[in-house]
Coordinates of C-alpha atoms and ligand atoms in Angstrom, one line a residue:
M1 CA 29.1 11.0 27.9
E2 CA 28.9 7.6 29.7
N3 CA 26.0 8.9 31.7
L4 CA 24.0 10.0 28.7
F5 CA 24.2 6.6 27.2
R6 CA 22.8 4.9 30.2
L7 CA 19.6 6.9 29.8
K8 CA 17.6 4.1 28.3
Q9 CA 13.9 3.9 27.9
D10 CA 11.9 0.8 27.4
T11 CA 8.7 2.8 26.9
V12 CA 7.1 4.3 23.8
P13 CA 6.9 8.1 23.9
I14 CA 3.7 9.7 22.9
V15 CA 2.6 13.3 23.2
L16 CA -0.6 15.2 23.8
I17 CA -0.9 18.6 22.4
G18 CA -3.8 21.1 21.8
L19 CA -4.9 24.5 23.1
Q20 CA -5.5 25.2 26.7
S21 CA -8.4 23.4 28.4
A22 CA -9.0 21.0 25.5
G23 CA -8.8 18.1 28.0
K24 CA -5.3 16.7 27.6
T25 CA -4.6 16.2 31.3
T26 CA -8.2 15.0 31.9
L27 CA -7.5 12.3 29.3
V28 CA -4.2 11.3 30.9
N29 CA -5.9 11.1 34.2
W30 CA -8.6 8.9 32.7
L31 CA -5.9 6.6 31.2
K32 CA -4.4 6.3 34.6
E33 CA -7.5 6.1 36.8
K34 CA -10.4 5.5 34.5
R35 CA -12.3 8.4 36.0
F36 CA -13.3 11.9 35.0
T37 CA -11.3 14.7 36.7
R38 CA -11.1 18.5 36.6
P39 CA -7.4 19.2 36.6
K40 CA -5.7 22.6 37.0
P41 CA -4.0 24.0 33.9
T42 CA -0.7 22.2 33.2
V43 CA 2.5 24.2 33.7
G44 CA 5.2 23.1 31.3
V45 CA 5.3 19.4 30.6
V46 CA 4.2 16.5 32.8
V47 CA 5.4 13.0 31.9
E48 CA 3.5 9.9 33.0
K49 CA 4.4 6.3 32.5
I50 CA 1.2 4.5 31.6
K51 CA 0.5 0.9 30.5
I52 CA -2.2 0.8 27.8
G53 CA -2.9 -2.7 26.5
D54 CA 0.4 -4.5 26.6
I55 CA 2.6 -1.4 25.9
F56 CA 4.2 1.0 28.4
F57 CA 3.9 4.5 27.2
N58 CA 5.7 7.6 28.3
V59 CA 3.0 10.1 28.0
Y60 CA 4.1 13.7 27.5
D61 CA 1.3 16.0 28.6
I62 CA 2.2 19.6 27.6
S63 CA 0.6 22.9 28.5
G64 CA -1.5 24.4 25.8
Q65 CA -0.2 27.9 26.5
K66 CA 1.3 29.7 23.6
A67 CA 4.8 29.9 25.1
Y68 CA 5.1 26.1 25.0
R69 CA 3.9 25.4 21.5
E70 CA 6.8 26.4 19.2
N71 CA 9.5 24.5 21.2
M72 CA 8.0 22.0 23.6
W73 CA 5.2 20.8 21.4
K74 CA 7.6 20.6 18.4
S75 CA 10.4 18.8 20.0
N76 CA 8.1 16.3 21.6
V77 CA 6.1 15.7 18.4
L78 CA 9.4 14.9 16.6
T79 CA 10.6 12.5 19.2
S80 CA 7.2 10.7 19.8
L81 CA 5.9 7.8 17.8
G82 CA 2.4 9.0 18.2
V83 CA 0.7 12.4 18.6
I84 CA -2.7 13.0 20.2
F85 CA -4.1 16.3 19.2
I86 CA -7.0 17.4 21.3
L87 CA -9.5 20.0 20.4
D88 CA -12.2 21.5 22.6
S89 CA -15.1 20.9 20.1
S90 CA -17.4 23.2 22.2
N91 CA -15.2 26.2 21.6
A92 CA -15.9 27.5 18.1
L93 CA -14.0 30.8 18.8
R94 CA -10.7 29.0 19.0
L95 CA -11.1 26.7 16.1
D96 CA -9.0 28.8 13.8
E97 CA -6.2 29.0 16.3
A98 CA -6.3 25.3 16.9
S99 CA -6.3 24.8 13.1
I100 CA -3.2 27.0 12.6
W101 CA -1.2 25.0 15.2
Y102 CA -2.4 21.6 13.9
W103 CA -1.3 22.4 10.4
K104 CA 2.0 23.9 11.6
M105 CA 2.7 20.5 13.2
V106 CA 1.9 18.6 10.1
K107 CA 3.4 20.8 7.4
E108 CA 6.3 22.5 9.2
W109 CA 7.4 20.1 11.9
L110 CA 6.6 16.7 10.4
G111 CA 7.0 17.7 6.8
E112 CA 8.0 15.2 4.2
F113 CA 10.9 13.7 6.1
Y114 CA 9.1 12.0 8.9
S115 CA 7.3 8.7 8.4
D116 CA 5.9 6.3 10.9
K117 CA 3.9 8.8 12.9
A118 CA 0.4 8.2 14.1
I119 CA -1.8 11.2 14.7
L120 CA -5.0 10.7 16.7
F121 CA -7.2 13.7 16.4
L122 CA -9.8 14.0 19.2
A123 CA -12.7 16.5 18.9
N124 CA -13.3 16.4 22.7
K125 CA -16.2 17.5 24.9
S126 CA -18.8 16.1 22.7
D127 CA -21.1 16.0 25.7
L128 CA -21.5 19.7 25.7
K129 CA -24.4 21.4 24.0
T130 CA -22.2 23.8 22.1
S131 CA -20.1 21.0 20.7
L132 CA -19.6 21.4 16.9
S133 CA -20.3 18.4 14.7
L134 CA -17.4 16.4 13.4
D135 CA -18.4 17.4 9.8
K136 CA -18.1 21.0 10.6
I137 CA -14.7 20.6 12.3
I138 CA -13.4 18.5 9.4
N139 CA -14.6 21.2 7.0
K140 CA -13.3 24.1 8.9
M141 CA -10.0 22.6 9.7
K142 CA -9.7 21.0 6.2
L143 CA -8.9 17.7 7.8
D144 CA -9.7 15.8 4.6
E145 CA -6.3 17.1 3.4
M146 CA -4.6 14.6 5.7
S147 CA -5.0 12.1 2.9
S148 CA -2.2 13.8 1.0
Y149 CA 0.2 12.8 3.8
P150 CA 0.6 9.1 3.2
N151 CA 3.5 9.0 5.7
I152 CA 1.2 10.0 8.5
S153 CA -1.4 7.6 9.8
F154 CA -4.3 9.8 10.7
Q155 CA -7.7 9.1 12.4
F156 CA -10.2 11.4 14.1
F157 CA -12.9 10.7 16.6
K158 CA -15.4 12.8 18.4
T159 CA -14.9 12.1 22.1
S160 CA -16.0 12.9 25.6
V161 CA -13.7 12.0 28.4
R162 CA -16.6 12.8 30.7
N163 CA -19.0 10.3 29.1
E164 CA -16.2 8.1 27.9
E165 CA -17.6 8.4 24.4
N166 CA -15.2 6.8 21.8
I167 CA -12.2 6.9 24.1
E168 CA -11.7 3.1 24.0
L169 CA -12.3 3.0 20.3
A170 CA -9.8 5.8 19.6
F171 CA -7.1 4.2 21.7
K172 CA -7.7 0.8 20.0
W173 CA -6.8 2.4 16.7
F174 CA -3.9 4.4 18.1
I175 CA -2.3 1.4 19.8
S176 CA -2.6 -0.8 16.8
K177 CA -0.7 1.8 14.7
I178 CA 1.9 2.4 17.4
K179 CA 2.6 -1.3 17.6
R180 CA 3.2 -1.5 13.9
F181 CA 5.4 1.6 13.8
K182 CA 7.5 0.3 16.7
E183 CA 8.3 -2.9 14.8
L184 CA 9.0 -1.1 11.6
Q185 CA 11.1 1.6 13.1
F186 CA 13.6 -0.7 14.6
K187 CA 13.7 -3.0 11.6
K188 CA 14.8 -0.1 9.5
F189 CA 17.7 0.8 11.7
K190 CA 21.0 -0.4 10.5
A191 CA 23.3 1.1 13.0
L192 CA 23.7 3.9 15.5
I193 CA 27.1 5.3 15.5
V194 CA 28.7 7.9 17.7
S195 CA 31.9 8.9 16.2
D196 CA 34.6 11.6 16.7
I197 CA 35.3 14.2 14.1
F198 CA 37.6 11.9 12.1
G199 CA 34.8 9.4 11.8
N200 CA 36.4 7.0 14.3
P201 CA 33.5 5.4 16.1
L202 CA 33.4 6.0 19.8
Y203 CA 30.2 3.9 20.3
V204 CA 28.5 1.6 17.8
Y205 CA 25.2 -0.1 18.5
D206 CA 24.2 -2.9 16.2
P207 CA 20.6 -3.3 15.1
D208 CA 20.0 -6.4 17.3
E209 CA 21.0 -4.4 20.3
I210 CA 18.7 -1.6 19.3
A211 CA 15.8 -3.9 18.6
Q212 CA 16.1 -5.4 22.0
D213 CA 15.5 -2.1 23.6
T214 CA 12.9 -0.5 21.5
G215 CA 12.7 2.9 23.2
M216 CA 16.4 3.4 23.3
F217 CA 17.0 5.5 20.3
V218 CA 14.1 7.8 21.0
G219 CA 15.5 8.0 24.6
Y220 CA 18.8 9.2 23.2
I221 CA 17.2 11.9 21.2
K222 CA 15.2 13.1 24.1
A223 CA 18.2 13.2 26.5
L224 CA 20.3 15.0 24.0
S225 CA 17.6 17.4 22.9
G226 CA 17.5 18.7 26.4
F227 CA 20.9 20.2 25.7
A228 CA 20.2 21.7 22.3
N229 CA 21.8 25.1 22.1
E230 CA 21.8 26.0 18.5
I231 CA 20.1 25.1 15.2
L232 CA 22.2 25.0 12.1
G233 CA 21.0 26.2 8.7
H234 CA 19.4 23.0 7.7
E235 CA 16.2 22.2 9.7
Q236 CA 17.2 18.6 10.2
F237 CA 20.4 19.3 12.0
K238 CA 20.9 20.3 15.6
V239 CA 24.0 21.0 17.5
L240 CA 23.9 19.8 21.0
K241 CA 26.3 20.7 23.8
V242 CA 27.2 18.5 26.7
D243 CA 30.1 19.3 29.0
E244 CA 33.0 20.4 26.9
N245 CA 32.1 18.3 23.9
H246 CA 29.7 19.0 21.2
F247 CA 27.3 16.3 20.3
F248 CA 25.9 16.4 16.9
I249 CA 22.6 14.8 16.2
S250 CA 20.8 14.6 13.0
E251 CA 17.4 13.1 12.1
L252 CA 16.5 12.2 8.6
N253 CA 14.2 9.4 7.4
N254 CA 14.2 8.0 10.8
H255 CA 17.9 7.3 10.8
V256 CA 19.8 8.8 13.6
V257 CA 23.5 9.5 13.8
L258 CA 25.2 11.0 16.8
I259 CA 28.6 12.4 16.3
A260 CA 30.7 13.8 19.0
V261 CA 33.1 16.6 18.0
D262 CA 35.5 18.3 20.3
Q263 CA 35.7 21.8 18.8
E264 CA 33.4 24.4 17.3
K265 CA 35.2 24.5 14.0
A266 CA 34.8 20.8 13.5
L267 CA 31.1 21.1 13.1
P268 CA 31.0 21.5 9.3
E269 CA 33.0 18.3 9.1
A270 CA 30.7 16.5 11.4
R271 CA 27.8 17.7 9.4
R272 CA 29.3 16.4 6.2
L273 CA 30.0 13.1 7.7
S274 CA 26.5 12.9 9.1
I275 CA 25.0 13.5 5.6
L276 CA 27.2 10.8 4.1
L277 CA 26.3 8.4 6.9
H278 CA 22.6 9.1 6.3
E279 CA 23.0 8.3 2.6
Y280 CA 24.8 5.2 3.5
L281 CA 22.2 4.1 6.0
K282 CA 19.4 4.7 3.5
G283 CA 21.3 2.1 1.5
D284 CA 20.4 3.4 -2.0
N285 CA 23.6 5.0 -3.1
M286 CA 26.2 2.5 -4.1
D287 CA 28.9 5.1 -4.8
L288 CA 28.7 6.4 -1.3
K289 CA 28.8 2.9 0.0
T290 CA 32.2 2.4 -1.6
E291 CA 33.4 5.8 -0.4
L292 CA 32.4 5.1 3.1
N293 CA 33.4 1.5 3.2
T294 CA 36.9 2.2 4.1
L295 CA 35.8 4.4 6.9
L296 CA 33.1 2.2 8.3
S297 CA 33.6 -1.3 7.0
D298 CA 34.3 -2.6 10.5
Y299 CA 31.3 -1.0 12.0
V300 CA 28.3 -1.1 9.7
S301 CA 26.9 -4.4 8.6
Ligands
GTP401 N1 -17.7 18.6 29.6 C1 -16.4 18.1 29.4 N2 -15.4 18.6 30.1 C2 -14.2 18.1 29.9 C3 -13.9 17.0 29.0 N3 -12.6 16.8 29.0 C4 -12.0 17.7 29.9 N4 -13.0 18.5 30.4 C5 -12.8 19.6 31.4 O1 -12.1 20.6 30.7 C6 -11.3 21.3 31.7 C7 -9.9 21.5 31.1 O2 -9.3 20.2 31.0 P1 -7.7 19.9 31.1 O3 -7.5 18.4 30.9 O4 -7.1 20.6 32.3 O5 -7.2 20.7 29.8 P2 -5.7 20.7 29.2 O6 -5.9 20.5 27.7 O7 -4.9 19.8 29.9 O8 -5.4 22.2 29.4 P3 -3.9 22.9 29.7 O9 -3.2 22.0 30.7 O10 -4.2 24.2 30.3 O11 -3.2 23.0 28.4 C8 -11.3 20.5 33.0 O12 -12.2 21.1 33.9 C9 -11.9 19.2 32.5 O13 -12.6 18.5 33.5 C10 -15.1 16.4 28.4 O14 -15.0 15.5 27.6 N5 -16.3 17.0 28.6
MG402 MG1 -3.3 20.1 31.1

């Protein structure tokens, strides 16, 4: 447990997804070296720490192969502040498939619970003759429906990494959004509590501490997600196993509560407590506040 909590990150996680050969790795290479490359297909996920503007990013470049989409894409989308979805605009044959996965991300993975996400949509390879117009892509993929997701900041660009068309412009938009989200996200945080099954806090981090290390909480989720071994009934709750303890992590409205429980049968209790804590942290239920006050008065400001 000690070790896990030393896994801090002072970088902002962002993720690149999109079907095979869209140009994800080419874009990452461009960000690093400012030159056009012809990479080999990515196997699994490659993480690069890259400074863009005045922010350090941990860039998660994930393979476009189907086997990685449901789990790797999803878990990285949920734990990143920003998502770059790249489409090969010259490949009309795979537009439907790309569309299916794009909307799966927005509707199923992000859903209504997650706010403060920036999605940068890049219709890449605009330099190729067969490249579809942005209008056609917007139409076919129904991208205008993004306006009904006010919790997601969305912008699209037609780009070419090869010609550097719109790349700077796209990142200018993306970074300005990320900067805002970074500030907001950590302002919202009231506390991060790791408690045992009886609600006795084992670790408590106060908001100031969290604000000082902006990537910390995302880092926790990432570290713990690696150990995920089971999904409980509710989509928002995951059981995570580390050594002989179970760690319970739950994400809702950007509040995060980690609860360590020592036995399997204690999970329902941890879950109940987590829900109460979430309500408390949201700060809009006065009755719950009273109920939890006794339990947490020393720990939550
Ligand atoms: N013409 C053109 N080719 C590009 C552009 N961007 C990337 N490519 C090429 O497209 C090919 C595939 O690019 P990758 O970056 O490997 O694609 P990827 O999305 O990382 O693919 P996977 O790792 O397999 O998921 C490479 O040969 C790139 O050089 C572009 O803007 N224009
Ligand atoms: Mg790649």
